[in-house]
mmCIF file of C-alpha atoms in Angstrom:
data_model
loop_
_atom_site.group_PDB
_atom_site.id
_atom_site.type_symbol
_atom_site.label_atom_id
_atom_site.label_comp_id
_atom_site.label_asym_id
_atom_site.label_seq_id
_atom_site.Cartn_x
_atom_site.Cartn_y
_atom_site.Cartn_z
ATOM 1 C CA UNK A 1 20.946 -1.148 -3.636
ATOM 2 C CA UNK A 2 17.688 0.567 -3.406
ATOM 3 C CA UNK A 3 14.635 -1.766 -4.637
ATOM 4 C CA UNK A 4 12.162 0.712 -5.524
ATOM 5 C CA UNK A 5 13.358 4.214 -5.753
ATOM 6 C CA UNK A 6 11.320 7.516 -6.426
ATOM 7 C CA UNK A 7 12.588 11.592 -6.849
ATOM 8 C CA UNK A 8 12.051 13.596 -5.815
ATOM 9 C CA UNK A 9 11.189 12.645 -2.160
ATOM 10 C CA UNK A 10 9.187 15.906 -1.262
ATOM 11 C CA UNK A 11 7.685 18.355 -3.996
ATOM 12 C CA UNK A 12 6.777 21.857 -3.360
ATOM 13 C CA UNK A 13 4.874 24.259 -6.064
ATOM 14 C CA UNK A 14 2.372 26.433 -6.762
ATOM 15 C CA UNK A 15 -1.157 25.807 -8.356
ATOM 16 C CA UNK A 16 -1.170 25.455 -12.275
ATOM 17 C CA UNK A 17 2.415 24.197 -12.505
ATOM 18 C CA UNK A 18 3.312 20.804 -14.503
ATOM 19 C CA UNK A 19 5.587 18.810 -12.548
ATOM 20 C CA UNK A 20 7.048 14.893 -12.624
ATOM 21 C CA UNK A 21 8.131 12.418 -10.242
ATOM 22 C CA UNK A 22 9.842 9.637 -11.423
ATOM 23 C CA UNK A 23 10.224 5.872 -10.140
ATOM 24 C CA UNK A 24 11.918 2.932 -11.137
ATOM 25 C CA UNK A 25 12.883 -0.510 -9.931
ATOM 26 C CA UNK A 26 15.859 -2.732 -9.627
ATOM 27 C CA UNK A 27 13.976 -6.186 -8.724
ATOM 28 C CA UNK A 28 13.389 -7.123 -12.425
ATOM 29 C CA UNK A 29 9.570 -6.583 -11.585
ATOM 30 C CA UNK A 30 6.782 -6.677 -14.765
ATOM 31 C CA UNK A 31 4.155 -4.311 -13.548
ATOM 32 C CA UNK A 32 4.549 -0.915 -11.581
ATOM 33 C CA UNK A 33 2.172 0.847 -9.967
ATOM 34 C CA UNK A 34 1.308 4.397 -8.626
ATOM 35 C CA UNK A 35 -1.261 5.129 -5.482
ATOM 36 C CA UNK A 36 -2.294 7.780 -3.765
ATOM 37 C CA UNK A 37 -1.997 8.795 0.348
ATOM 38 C CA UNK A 38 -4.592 11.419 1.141
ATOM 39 C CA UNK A 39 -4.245 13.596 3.913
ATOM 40 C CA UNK A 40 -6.144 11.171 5.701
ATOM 41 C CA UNK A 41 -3.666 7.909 4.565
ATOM 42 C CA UNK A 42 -6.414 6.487 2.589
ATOM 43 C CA UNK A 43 -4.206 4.738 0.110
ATOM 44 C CA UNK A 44 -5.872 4.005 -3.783
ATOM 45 C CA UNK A 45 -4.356 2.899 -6.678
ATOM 46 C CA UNK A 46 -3.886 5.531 -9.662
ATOM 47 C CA UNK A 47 -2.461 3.653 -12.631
ATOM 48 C CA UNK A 48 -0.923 -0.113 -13.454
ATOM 49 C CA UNK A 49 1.371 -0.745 -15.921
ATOM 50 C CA UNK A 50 2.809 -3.941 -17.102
ATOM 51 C CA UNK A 51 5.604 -4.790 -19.547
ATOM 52 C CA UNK A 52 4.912 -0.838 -20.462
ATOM 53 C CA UNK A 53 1.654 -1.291 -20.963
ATOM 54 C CA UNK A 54 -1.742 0.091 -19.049
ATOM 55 C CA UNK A 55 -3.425 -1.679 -17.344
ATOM 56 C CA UNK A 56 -5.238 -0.014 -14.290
ATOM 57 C CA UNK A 57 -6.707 3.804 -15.038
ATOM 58 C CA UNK A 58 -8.742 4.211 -11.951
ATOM 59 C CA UNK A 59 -11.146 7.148 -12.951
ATOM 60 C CA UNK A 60 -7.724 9.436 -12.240
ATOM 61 C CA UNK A 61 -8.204 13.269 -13.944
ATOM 62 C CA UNK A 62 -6.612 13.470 -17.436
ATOM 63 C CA UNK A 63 -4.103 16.179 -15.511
ATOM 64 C CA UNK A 64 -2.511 12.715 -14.780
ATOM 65 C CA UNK A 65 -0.074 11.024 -17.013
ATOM 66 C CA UNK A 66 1.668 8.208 -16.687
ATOM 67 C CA UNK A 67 4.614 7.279 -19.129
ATOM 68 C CA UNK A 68 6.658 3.575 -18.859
ATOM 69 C CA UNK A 69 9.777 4.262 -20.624
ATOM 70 C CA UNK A 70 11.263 0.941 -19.658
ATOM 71 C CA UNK A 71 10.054 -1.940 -17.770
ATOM 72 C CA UNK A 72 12.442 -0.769 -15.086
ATOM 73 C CA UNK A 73 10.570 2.994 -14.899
ATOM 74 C CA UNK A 74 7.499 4.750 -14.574
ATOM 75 C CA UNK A 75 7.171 7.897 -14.290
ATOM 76 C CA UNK A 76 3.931 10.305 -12.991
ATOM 77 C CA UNK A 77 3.755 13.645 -14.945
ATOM 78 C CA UNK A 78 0.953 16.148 -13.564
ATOM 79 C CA UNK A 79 -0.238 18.989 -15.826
ATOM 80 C CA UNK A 80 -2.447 22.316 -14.033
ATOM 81 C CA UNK A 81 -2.023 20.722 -10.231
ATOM 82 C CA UNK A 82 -4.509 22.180 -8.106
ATOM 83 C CA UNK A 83 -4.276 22.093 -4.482
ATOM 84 C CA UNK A 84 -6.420 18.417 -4.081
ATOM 85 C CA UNK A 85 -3.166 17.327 -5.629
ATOM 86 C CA UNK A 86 -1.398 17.672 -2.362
ATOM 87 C CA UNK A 87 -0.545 13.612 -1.129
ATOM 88 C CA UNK A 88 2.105 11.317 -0.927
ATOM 89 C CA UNK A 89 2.339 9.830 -4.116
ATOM 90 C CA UNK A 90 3.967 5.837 -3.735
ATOM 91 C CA UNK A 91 5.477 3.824 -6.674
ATOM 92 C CA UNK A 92 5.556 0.161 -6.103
ATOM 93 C CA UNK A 93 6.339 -2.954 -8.657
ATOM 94 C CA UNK A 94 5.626 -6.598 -8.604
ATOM 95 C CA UNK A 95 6.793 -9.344 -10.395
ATOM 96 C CA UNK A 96 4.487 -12.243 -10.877
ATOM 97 C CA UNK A 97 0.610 -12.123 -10.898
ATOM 98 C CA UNK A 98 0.245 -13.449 -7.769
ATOM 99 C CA UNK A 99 3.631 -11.841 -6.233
ATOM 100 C CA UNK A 100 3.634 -9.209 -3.280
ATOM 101 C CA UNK A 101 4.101 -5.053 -4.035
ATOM 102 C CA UNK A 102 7.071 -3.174 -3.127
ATOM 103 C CA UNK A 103 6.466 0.066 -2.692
ATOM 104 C CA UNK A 104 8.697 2.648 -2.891
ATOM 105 C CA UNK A 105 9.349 5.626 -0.101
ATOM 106 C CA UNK A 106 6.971 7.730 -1.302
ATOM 107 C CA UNK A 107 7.261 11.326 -2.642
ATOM 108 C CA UNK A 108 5.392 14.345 -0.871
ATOM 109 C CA UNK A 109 3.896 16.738 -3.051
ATOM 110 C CA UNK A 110 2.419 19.979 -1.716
ATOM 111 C CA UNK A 111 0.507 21.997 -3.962
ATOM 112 C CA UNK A 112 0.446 25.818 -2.719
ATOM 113 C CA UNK B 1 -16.905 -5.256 -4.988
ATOM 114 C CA UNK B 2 -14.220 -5.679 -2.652
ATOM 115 C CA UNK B 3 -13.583 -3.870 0.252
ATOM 116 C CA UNK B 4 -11.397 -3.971 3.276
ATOM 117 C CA UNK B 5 -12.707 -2.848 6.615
ATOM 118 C CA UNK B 6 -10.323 -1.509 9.542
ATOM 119 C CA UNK B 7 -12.583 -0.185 12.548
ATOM 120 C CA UNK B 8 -10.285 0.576 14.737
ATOM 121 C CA UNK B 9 -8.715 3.849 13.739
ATOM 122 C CA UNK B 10 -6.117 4.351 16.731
ATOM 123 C CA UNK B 11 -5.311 2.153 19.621
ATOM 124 C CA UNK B 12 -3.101 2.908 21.794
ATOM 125 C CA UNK B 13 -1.001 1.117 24.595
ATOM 126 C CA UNK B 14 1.974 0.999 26.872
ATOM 127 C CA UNK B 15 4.886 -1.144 26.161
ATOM 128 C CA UNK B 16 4.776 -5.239 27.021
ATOM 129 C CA UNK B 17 1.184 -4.722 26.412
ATOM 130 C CA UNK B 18 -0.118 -7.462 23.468
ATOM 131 C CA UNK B 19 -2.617 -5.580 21.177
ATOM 132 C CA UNK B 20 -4.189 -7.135 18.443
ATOM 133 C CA UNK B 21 -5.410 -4.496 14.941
ATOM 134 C CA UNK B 22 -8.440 -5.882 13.454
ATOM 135 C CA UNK B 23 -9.157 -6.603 9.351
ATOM 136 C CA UNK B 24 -12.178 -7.715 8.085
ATOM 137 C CA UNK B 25 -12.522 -7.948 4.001
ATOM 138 C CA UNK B 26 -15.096 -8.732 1.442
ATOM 139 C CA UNK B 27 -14.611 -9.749 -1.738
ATOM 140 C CA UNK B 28 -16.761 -12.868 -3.983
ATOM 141 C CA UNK B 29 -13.649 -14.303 -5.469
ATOM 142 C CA UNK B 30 -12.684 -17.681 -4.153
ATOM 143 C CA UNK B 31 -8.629 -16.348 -5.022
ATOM 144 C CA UNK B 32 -7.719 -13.479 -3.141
ATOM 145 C CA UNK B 33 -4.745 -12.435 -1.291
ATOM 146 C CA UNK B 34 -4.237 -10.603 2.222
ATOM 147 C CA UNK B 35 -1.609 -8.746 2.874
ATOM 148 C CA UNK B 36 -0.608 -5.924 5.853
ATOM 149 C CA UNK B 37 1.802 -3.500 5.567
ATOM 150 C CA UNK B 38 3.309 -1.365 8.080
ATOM 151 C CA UNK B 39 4.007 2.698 7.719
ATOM 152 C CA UNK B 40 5.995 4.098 10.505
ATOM 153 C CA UNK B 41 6.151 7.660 11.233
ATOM 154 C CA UNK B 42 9.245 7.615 8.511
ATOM 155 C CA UNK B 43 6.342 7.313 5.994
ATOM 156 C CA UNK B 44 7.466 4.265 4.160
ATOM 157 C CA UNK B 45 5.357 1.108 3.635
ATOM 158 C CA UNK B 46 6.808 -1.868 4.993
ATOM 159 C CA UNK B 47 5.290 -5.301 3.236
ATOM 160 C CA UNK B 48 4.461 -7.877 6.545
ATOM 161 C CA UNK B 49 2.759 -10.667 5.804
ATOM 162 C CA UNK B 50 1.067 -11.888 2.518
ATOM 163 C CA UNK B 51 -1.557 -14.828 2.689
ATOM 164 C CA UNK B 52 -3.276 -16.458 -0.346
ATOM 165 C CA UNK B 53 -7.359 -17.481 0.494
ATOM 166 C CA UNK B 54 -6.198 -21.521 0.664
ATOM 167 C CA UNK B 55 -3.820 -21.002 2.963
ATOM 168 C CA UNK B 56 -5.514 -20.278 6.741
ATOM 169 C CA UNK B 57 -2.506 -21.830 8.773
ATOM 170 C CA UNK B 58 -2.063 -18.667 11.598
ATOM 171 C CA UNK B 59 1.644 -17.766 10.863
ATOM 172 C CA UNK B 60 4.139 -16.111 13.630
ATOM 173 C CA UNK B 61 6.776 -14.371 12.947
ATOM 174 C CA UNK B 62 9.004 -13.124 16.107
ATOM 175 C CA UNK B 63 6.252 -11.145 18.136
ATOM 176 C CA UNK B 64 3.818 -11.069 15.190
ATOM 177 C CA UNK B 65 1.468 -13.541 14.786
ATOM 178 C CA UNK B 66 -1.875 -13.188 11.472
ATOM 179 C CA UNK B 67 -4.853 -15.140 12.388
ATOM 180 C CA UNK B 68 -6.602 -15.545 8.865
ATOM 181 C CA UNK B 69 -10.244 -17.286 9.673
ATOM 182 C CA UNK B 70 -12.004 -17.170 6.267
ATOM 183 C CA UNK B 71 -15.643 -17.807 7.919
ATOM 184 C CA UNK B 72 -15.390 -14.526 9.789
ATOM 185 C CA UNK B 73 -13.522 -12.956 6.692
ATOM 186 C CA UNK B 74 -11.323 -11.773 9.047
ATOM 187 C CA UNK B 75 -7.769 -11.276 9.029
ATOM 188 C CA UNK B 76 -6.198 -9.603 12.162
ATOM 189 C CA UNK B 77 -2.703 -8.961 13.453
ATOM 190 C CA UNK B 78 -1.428 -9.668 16.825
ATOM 191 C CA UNK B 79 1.897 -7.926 18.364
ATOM 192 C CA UNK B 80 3.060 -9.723 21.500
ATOM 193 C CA UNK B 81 4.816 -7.394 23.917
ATOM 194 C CA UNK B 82 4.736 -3.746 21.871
ATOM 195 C CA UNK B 83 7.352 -2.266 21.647
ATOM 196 C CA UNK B 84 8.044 1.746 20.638
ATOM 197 C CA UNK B 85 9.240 1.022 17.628
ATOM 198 C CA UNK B 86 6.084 -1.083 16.732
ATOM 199 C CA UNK B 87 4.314 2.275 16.564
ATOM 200 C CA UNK B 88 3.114 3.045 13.291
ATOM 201 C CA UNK B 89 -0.098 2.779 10.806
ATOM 202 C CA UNK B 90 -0.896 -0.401 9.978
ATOM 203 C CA UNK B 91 -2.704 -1.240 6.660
ATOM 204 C CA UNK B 92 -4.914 -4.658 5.561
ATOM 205 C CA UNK B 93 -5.106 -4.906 2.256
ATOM 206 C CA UNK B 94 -6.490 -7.469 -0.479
ATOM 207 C CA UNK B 95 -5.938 -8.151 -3.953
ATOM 208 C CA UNK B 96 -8.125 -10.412 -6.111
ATOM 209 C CA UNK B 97 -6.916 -12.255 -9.269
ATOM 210 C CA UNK B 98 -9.301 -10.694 -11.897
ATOM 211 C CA UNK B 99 -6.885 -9.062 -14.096
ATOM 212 C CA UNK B 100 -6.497 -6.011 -12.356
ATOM 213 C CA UNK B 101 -4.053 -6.911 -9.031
ATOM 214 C CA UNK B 102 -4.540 -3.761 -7.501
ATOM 215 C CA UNK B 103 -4.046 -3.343 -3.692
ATOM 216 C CA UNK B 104 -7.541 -2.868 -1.858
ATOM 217 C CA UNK B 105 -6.606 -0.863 1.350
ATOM 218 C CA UNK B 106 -8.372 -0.504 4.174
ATOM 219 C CA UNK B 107 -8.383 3.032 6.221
ATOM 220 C CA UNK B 108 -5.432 1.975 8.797
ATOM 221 C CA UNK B 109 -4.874 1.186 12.675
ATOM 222 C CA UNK B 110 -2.496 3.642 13.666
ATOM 223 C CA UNK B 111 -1.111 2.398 16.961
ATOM 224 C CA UNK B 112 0.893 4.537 19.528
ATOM 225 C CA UNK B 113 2.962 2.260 22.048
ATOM 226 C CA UNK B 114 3.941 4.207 25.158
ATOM 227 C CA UNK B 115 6.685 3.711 27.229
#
């Protein structure tokens, strides 16, 4: 039923791990997206992908991969996290160019 | 460059009270879309409104009400008798067709209604 889904919801782990949060969406959407919440809810856009393709790189460290399986998924893995890592990460998808963003409820990721 | 402006950073207010949350946006494009979203303390976002930059007909929608006046570049949000459960960040944001759709946010209105 869920639109835009993300796991895990909260993330807990210590500096220098690799870890992955995953997203996908039900609404048939072309392009996904990942932004970032700071501790201060500034919210900016990380990466774009549409039809599994990038589109959007927005000067994000290379410690930041995204992957698109599937038109339906994409997926955030994070080598080395260091503790500026800490945010709530939110996956949303669109379908047309023009065409409101879903987002998704967000995962928490705390960096120790 | 565009660029989305919120200056008020926290209101706050008791319950009936109307209280409007302020967005004012720059951009050069003649396209553009406006768009709030709402984050309650469950830290979702929660799409509002969307409004494309030939459309500046106010819209209402229960107790919320945009006013989108492109000479002021302004596009602010109006809740008519708060409620608690209208408590929450609020976020303008824009998006430009140029290729690259991304959301613009501005820093958030988080408003606190009181009983």
């Amino acid at each position: 039923d869920t639109a835009v889904s993300q796991t895990p919801k909260y993330l807990v782990t210590q500096m220098g791990n690799d870890k992955s949060i995953k997203c996908e969406q039900n609404l048939g959407h072309d392009t996904m997206y990942w932004y970032k919440q700071d501790s201060k809810k500034f919210l900016k856009i990380m990466f774009s992908y549409n039809n599994k393709e990038l589109i959007i790189n927005e000067t994000v460290p290379n410690r930041f991969s995204p992957k698109s399986p599937d038109k339906a998924h994409l997926n955030l893995h994070i080598n080395s996290l260091e503790l500026g890592d800490s945010a709530v990460y939110f996956c949303a998808s669109r379908r047309g160019t023009t065409d409101t963003q879903y987002f998704g409820p967000g995962t928490r990721l705390t960096v120790l | 460059a565009q660029k989305v402006t919120q200056a008020q950073t926290e209101i706050s207010v008791v319950e009936k009270e109307d209280v409007t949350l302020d967005c004012v946006y720059e951009t050069r494009d003649t396209t553009y879309y406006l768009f709030w979203y709402k984050q309650p303390p469950s830290g979702e976002l929660v799409f509002l409104i969307r409004r494309n930059s030939f459309d500046e007909q106010n819209e209402i929608s229960g107790r919320y009400s945009w006013n989108f006046q492109k000479s002021t570049s302004s596009f602010n949000f109006t809740i008519t008798a708060s409620q608690v459960v209208d408590s929450a960040v609020y976020f303008c944001a824009l998006s430009v067709l140029e290729g690259t759709d991304k959301l613009i946010f501005g820093t958030g209105t988080r408003l606190q209604v009181f009983p």
